[in-house]
Tab-separated table of C-alpha atoms in Angstrom:
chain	number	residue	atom	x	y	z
A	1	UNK	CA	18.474	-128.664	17.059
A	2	UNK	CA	18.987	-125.593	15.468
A	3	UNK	CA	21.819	-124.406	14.196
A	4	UNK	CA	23.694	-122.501	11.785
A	5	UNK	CA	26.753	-123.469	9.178
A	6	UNK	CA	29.021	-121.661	10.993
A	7	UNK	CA	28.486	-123.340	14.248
A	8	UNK	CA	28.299	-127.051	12.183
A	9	UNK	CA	32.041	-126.461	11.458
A	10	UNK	CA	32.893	-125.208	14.935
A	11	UNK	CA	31.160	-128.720	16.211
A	12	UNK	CA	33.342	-130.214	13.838
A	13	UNK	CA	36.284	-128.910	14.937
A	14	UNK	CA	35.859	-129.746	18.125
A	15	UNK	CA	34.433	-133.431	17.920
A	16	UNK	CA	38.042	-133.751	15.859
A	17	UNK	CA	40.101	-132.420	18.677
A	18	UNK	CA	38.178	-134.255	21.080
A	19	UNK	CA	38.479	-137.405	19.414
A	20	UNK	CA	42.003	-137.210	18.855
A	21	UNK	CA	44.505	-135.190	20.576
A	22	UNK	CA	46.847	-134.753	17.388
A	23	UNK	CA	44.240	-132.659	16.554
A	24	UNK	CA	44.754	-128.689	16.188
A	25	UNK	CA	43.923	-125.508	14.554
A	26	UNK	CA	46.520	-122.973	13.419
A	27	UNK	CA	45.942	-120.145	11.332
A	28	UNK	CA	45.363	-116.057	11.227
A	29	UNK	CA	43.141	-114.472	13.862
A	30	UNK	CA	41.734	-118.459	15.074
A	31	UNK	CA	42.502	-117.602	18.645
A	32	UNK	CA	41.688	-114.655	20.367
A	33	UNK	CA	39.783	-113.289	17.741
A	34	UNK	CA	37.542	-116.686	17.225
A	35	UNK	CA	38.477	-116.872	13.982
A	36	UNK	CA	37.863	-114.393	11.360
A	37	UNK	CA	34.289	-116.015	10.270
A	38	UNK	CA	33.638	-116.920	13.962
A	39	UNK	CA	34.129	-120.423	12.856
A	40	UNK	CA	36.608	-120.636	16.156
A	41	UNK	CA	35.210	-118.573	18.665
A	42	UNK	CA	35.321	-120.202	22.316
A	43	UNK	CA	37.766	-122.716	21.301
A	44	UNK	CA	40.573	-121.344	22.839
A	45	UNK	CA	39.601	-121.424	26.174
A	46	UNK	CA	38.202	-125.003	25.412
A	47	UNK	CA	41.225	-126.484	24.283
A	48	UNK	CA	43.728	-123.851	25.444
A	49	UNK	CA	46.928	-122.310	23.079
A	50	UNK	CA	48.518	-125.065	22.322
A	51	UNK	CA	45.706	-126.599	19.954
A	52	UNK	CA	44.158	-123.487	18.821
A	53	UNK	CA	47.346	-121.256	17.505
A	54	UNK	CA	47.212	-117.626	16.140
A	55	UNK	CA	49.964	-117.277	13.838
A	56	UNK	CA	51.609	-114.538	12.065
A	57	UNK	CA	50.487	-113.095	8.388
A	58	UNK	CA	52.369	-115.057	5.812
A	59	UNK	CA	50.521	-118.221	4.749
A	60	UNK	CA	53.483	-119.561	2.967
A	61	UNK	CA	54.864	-120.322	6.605
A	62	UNK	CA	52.176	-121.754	8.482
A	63	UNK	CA	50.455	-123.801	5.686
A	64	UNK	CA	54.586	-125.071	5.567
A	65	UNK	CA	54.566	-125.633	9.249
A	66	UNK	CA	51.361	-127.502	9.061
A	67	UNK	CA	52.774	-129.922	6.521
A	68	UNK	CA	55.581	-130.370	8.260
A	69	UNK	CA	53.285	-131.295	11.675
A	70	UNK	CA	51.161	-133.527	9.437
A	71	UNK	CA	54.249	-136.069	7.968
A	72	UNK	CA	55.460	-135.637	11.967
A	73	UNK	CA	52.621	-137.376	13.062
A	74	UNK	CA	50.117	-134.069	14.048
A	75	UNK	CA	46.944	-133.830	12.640
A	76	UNK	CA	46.724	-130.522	11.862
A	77	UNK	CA	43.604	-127.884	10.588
A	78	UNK	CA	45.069	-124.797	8.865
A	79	UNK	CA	42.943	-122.630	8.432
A	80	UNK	CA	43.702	-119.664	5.125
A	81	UNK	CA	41.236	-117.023	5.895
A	82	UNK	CA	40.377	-116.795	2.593
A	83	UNK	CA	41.004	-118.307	-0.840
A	84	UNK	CA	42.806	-115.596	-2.131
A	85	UNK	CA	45.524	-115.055	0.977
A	86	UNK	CA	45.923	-119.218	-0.382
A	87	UNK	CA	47.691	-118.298	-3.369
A	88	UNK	CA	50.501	-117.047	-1.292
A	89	UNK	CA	50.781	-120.741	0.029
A	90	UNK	CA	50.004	-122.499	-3.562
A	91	UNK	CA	53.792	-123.483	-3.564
A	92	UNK	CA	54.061	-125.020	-0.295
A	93	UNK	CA	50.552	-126.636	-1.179
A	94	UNK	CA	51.456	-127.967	-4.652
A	95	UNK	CA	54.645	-128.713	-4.817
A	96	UNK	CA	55.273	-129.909	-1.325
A	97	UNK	CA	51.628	-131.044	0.435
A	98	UNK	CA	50.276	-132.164	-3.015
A	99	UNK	CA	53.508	-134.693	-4.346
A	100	UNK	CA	55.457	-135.957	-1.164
A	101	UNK	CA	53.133	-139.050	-0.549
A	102	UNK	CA	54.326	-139.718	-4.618
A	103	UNK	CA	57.833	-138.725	-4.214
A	104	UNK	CA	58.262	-140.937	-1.145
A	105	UNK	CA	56.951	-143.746	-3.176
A	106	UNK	CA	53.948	-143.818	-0.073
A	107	UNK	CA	55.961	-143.671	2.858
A	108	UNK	CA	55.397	-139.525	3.342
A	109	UNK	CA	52.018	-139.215	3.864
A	110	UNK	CA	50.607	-135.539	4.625
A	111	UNK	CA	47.414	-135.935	6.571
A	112	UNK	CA	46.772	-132.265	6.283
A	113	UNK	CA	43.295	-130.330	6.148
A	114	UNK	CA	43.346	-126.753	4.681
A	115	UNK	CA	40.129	-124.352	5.251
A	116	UNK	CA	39.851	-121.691	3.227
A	117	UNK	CA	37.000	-119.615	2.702
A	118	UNK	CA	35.458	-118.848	-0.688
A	119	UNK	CA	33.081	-117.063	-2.880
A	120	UNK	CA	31.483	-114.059	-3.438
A	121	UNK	CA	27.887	-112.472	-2.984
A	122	UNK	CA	29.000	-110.314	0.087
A	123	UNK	CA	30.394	-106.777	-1.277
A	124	UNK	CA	33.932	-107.562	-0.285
A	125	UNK	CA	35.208	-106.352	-4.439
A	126	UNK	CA	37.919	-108.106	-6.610
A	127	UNK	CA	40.641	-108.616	-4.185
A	128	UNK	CA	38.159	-110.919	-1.622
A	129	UNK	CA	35.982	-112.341	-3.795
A	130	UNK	CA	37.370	-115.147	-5.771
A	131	UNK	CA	36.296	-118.677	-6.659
A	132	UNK	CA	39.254	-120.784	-7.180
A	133	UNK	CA	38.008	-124.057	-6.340
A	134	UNK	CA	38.997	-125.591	-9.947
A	135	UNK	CA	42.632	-124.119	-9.302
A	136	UNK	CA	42.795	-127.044	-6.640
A	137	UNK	CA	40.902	-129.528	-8.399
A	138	UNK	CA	43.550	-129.604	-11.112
A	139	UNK	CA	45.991	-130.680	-8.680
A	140	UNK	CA	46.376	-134.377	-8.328
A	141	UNK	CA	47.432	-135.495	-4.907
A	142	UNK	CA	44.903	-133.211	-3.122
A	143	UNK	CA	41.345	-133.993	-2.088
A	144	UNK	CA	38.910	-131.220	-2.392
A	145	UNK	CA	35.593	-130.900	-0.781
A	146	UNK	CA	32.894	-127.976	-1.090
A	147	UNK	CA	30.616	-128.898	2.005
A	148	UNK	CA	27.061	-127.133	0.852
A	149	UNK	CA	25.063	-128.200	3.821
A	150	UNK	CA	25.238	-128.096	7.164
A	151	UNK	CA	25.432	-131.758	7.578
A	152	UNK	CA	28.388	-131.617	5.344
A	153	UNK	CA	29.981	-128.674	7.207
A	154	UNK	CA	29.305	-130.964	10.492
A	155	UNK	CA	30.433	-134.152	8.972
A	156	UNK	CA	32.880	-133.772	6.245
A	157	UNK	CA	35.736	-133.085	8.865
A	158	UNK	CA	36.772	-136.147	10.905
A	159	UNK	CA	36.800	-138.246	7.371
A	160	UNK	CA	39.254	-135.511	5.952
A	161	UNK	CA	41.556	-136.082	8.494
A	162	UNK	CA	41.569	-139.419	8.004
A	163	UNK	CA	42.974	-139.133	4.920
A	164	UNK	CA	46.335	-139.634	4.063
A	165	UNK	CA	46.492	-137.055	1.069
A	166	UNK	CA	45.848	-133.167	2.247
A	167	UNK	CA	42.505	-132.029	1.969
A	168	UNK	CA	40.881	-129.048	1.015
A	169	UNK	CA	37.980	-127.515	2.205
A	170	UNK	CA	36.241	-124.708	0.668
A	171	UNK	CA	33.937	-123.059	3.121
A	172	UNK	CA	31.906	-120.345	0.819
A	173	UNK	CA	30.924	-117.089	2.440
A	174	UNK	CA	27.818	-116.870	1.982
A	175	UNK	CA	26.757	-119.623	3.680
A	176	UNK	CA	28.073	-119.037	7.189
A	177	UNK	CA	24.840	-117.952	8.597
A	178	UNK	CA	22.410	-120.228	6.903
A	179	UNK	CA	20.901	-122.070	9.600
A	180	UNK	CA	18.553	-124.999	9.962
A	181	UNK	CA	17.788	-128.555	12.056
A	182	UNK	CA	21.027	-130.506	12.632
A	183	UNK	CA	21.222	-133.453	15.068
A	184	UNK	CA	23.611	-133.533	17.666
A	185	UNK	CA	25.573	-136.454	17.220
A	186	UNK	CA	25.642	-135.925	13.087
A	187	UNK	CA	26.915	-138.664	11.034
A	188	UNK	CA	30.373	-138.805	9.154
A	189	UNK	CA	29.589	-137.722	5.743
A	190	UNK	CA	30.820	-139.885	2.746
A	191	UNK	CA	34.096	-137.947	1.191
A	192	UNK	CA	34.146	-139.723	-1.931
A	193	UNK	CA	30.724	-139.041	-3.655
A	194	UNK	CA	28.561	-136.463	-5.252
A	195	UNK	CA	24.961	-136.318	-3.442
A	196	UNK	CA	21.239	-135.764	-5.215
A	197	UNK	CA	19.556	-132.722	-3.109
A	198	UNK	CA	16.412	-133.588	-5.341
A	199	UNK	CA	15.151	-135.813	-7.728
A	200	UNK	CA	14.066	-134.671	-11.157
A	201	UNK	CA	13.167	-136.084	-14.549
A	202	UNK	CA	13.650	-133.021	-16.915
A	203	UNK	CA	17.107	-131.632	-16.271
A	204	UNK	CA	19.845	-132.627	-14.394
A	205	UNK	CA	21.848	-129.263	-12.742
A	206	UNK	CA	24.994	-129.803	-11.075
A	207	UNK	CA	25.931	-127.401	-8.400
A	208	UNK	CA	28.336	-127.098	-5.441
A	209	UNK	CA	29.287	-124.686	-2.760
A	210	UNK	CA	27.839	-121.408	-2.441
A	211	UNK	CA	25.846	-121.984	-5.765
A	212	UNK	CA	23.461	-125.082	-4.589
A	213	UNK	CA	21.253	-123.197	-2.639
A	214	UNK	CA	20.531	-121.375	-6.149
A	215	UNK	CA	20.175	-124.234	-7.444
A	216	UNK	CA	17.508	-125.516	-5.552
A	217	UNK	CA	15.717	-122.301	-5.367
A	218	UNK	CA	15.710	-122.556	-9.412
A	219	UNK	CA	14.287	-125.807	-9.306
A	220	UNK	CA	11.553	-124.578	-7.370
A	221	UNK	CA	10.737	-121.885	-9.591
A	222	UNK	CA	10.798	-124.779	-12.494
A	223	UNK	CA	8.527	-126.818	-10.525
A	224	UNK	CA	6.158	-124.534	-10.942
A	225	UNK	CA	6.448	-124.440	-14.742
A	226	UNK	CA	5.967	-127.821	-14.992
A	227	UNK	CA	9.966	-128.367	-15.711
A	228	UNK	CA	11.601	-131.163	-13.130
A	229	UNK	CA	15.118	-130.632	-12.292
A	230	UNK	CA	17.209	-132.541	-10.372
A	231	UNK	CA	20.197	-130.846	-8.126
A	232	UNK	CA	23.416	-132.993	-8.144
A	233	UNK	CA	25.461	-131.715	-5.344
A	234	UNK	CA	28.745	-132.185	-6.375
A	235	UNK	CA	30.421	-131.683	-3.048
A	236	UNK	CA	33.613	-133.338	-3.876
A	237	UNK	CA	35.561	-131.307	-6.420
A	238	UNK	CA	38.880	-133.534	-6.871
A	239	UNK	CA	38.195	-136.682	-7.410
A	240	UNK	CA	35.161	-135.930	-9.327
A	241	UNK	CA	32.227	-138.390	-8.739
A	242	UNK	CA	31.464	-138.727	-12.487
A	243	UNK	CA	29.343	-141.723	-12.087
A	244	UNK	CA	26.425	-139.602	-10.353
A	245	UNK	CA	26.501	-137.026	-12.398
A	246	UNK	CA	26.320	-139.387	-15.227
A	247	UNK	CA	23.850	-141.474	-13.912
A	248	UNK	CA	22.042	-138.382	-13.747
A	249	UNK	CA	21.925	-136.966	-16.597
A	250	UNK	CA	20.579	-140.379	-18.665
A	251	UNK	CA	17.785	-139.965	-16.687
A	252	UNK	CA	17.583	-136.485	-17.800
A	253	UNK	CA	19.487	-136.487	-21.023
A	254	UNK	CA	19.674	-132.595	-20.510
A	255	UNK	CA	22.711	-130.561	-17.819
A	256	UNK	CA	23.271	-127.141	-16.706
A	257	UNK	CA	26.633	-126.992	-14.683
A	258	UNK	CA	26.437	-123.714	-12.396
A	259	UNK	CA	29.676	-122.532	-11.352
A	260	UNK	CA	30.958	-119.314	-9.725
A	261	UNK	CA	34.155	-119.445	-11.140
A	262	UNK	CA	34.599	-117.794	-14.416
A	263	UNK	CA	33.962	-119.512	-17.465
A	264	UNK	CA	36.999	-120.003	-19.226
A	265	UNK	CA	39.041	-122.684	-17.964
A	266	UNK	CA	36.781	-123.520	-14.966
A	267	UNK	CA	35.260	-126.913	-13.001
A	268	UNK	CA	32.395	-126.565	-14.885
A	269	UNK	CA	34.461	-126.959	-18.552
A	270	UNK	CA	35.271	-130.151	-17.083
A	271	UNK	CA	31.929	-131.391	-15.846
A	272	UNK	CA	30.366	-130.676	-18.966
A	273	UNK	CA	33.663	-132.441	-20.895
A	274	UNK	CA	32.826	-135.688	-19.138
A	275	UNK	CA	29.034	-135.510	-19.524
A	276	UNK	CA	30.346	-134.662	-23.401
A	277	UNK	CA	32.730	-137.925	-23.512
A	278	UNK	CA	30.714	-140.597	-21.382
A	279	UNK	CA	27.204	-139.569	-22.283
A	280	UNK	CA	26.969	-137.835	-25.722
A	281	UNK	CA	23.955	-139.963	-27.356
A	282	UNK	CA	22.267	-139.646	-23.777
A	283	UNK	CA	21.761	-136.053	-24.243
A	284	UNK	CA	18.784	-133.942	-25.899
A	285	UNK	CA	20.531	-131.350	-26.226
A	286	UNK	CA	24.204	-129.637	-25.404
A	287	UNK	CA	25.137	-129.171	-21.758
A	288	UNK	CA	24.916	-125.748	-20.724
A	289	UNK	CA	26.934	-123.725	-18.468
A	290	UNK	CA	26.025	-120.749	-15.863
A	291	UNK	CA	29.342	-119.044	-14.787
A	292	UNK	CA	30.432	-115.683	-13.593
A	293	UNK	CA	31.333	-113.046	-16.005
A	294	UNK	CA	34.705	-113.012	-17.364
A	295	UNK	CA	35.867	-109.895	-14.929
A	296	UNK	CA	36.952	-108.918	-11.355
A	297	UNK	CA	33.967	-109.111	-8.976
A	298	UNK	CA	32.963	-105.786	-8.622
A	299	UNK	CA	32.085	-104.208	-5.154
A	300	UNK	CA	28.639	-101.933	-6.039
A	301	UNK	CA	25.876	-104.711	-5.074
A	302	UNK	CA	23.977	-104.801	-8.285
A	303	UNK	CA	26.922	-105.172	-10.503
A	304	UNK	CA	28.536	-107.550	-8.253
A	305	UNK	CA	24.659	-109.438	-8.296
A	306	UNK	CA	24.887	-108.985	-12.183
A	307	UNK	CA	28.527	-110.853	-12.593
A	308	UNK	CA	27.182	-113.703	-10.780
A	309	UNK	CA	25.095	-117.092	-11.020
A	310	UNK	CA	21.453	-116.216	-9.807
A	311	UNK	CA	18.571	-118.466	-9.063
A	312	UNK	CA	17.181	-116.987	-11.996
A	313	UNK	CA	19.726	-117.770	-14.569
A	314	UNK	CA	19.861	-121.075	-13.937
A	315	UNK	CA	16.242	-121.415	-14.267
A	316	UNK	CA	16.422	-119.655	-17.530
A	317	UNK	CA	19.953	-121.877	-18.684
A	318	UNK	CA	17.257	-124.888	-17.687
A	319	UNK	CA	14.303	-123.497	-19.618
A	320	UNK	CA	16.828	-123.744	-22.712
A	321	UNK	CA	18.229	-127.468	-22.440
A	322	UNK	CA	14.301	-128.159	-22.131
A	323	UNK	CA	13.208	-126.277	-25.163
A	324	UNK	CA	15.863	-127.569	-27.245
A	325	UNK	CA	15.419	-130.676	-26.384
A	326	UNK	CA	11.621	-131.023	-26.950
């Protein structure tokens, strides 16, 4: 069947509540509205107002409230409309979601799943335009997923609320309206592990997020050159799966780490820090990195296309790794 990725989370949403009636969405605009991103549309009448809850404008309160469901037994989806509005919640996330399974000594567990969109690529300027996916990955006590796909946006769900630890999902803009085949009755995806989107032999580029799909389309265009990349998909940001991308690259012995975060102090420092520790004499030549400039996204289109990871820059990061190397 057809489909698209924003409809592959709304299925997920509601195979979760229909599964289990614990189950409910809370957030700004989720009701009525159908969410801000659509993601929610028609589930309200579905499921009714007590399991699909508009709530007021301060994220510090309902993200709060949702923790507070979550160690009282709920199994509750908040959903931040996007990652920026989070920060105004990072407290109630960090100190409180993040530690109180530790601090209990495990008997305060916060089942808890947080969606937040991310990203940029859509004209929406500084304020709305963030990637702050490695704030959250240097949080222990949080798991954080980056579902690229629309399996993963189907199927990454149901696991995450299985987890005892809160979980957070980064839903990237762009991809809301990507569509493509997607069987009914998808599978549960695996939470735990990076995924290969294609084999390679040359270069090993790891992606996630809004940034695979470039990715793959610069493998492509390296295909054609003769130059065979492969495409880690990341997909889960915190714990890192270190053992595929490792695995990887001594096939390769050459990485490019594409992130849309900005450089400094970003997921990709740490990606290409392990590959640097665990697989230094695997490698031809030194990992590089494609990153968004160092300022605030700006809203004009081709500055905004400028500041960003492109297909083509990661073909051209890969062209490098393979010269150097030989």
């Amino acid at each position: 069947m057809e489909t698209t990725y924003r409809e592959a989370m709304r299925a997920a949403l509601r195979d979760a509540m229909t599964r289990d009636e614990r189950v409910f969405l809370m957030g700004e605009d989720v009701g009525r509205y159908g969410g801000c991103f659509a993601v929610s549309m028609g589930l309200l009448e579905e499921f009714g107002p007590e399991r699909i809850r508009d709530t007021p404008l301060s994220e510090s309160a309902f993200v709060g409230a949702g923790i507070g469901a979550a160690i009282g037994g709920m199994r509750p989806v908040v959903e931040v409309m996007t990652v920026n509005f989070s920060l105004l919640a990072l407290d109630q996330i960090l100190n409180n979601a993040a530690t109180l399974l530790h601090m209990s000594g495990g008997q305060v567990a916060v089942p808890l799943v947080i969606r937040m969109t991310t990203g940029a690529g859509r004209q929406l300027a500084a304020q709305h335009s963030h990637s702050l996916e490695a704030f959250y990955a240097h949080i222990p006590g949080l798991r954080v997923l980056a579902p690229a796909t629309l399996e993963d946006a189907r199927g990454m769900l149901w696991p995450a609320l299985l987890d005892p630890d809160p979980v957070i999902l980064f839903e990237h803009g762009s991809l809301y309206a990507v569509s493509g085949p997607l069987e009914d009755a998808a599978p549960e995806v695996d939470i735990t592990s990076a995924a290969i989107r294609r084999a390679g032999a040359d270069v090993t580029v790891v992606a996630w997020g809004g940034c695979l799909g470039k990715a793959l389309t610069a493998a492509e265009t390296l295909a054609a050159e003769g130059i065979s990349a492969e495409v880690v998909d990341l997909r889960v940001l915190r714990p890192l799966d270190s053992a595929t991308v490792l695995a990887s690259v001594r096939r390769t012995h050459r990485a490019v780490v594409v992130d849309e975060g900005w450089r400094s102090g970003s997921l990709s420092a740490e990606v290409a820090a392990r590959i640097a520790e665990e697989a230094f004499y695997d490698l031809d030549a030194p990992v590089d990195r494609v990153c968004s400039a160092e300022v605030p996204v700006p809203y004009a289109k081709h500055l905004e296309d400028a500041a960003l990871p492109q297909a083509e820059t990661v073909a051209a990061a890969c062209r490098r790794v393979v010269g150097a190397g030989g």
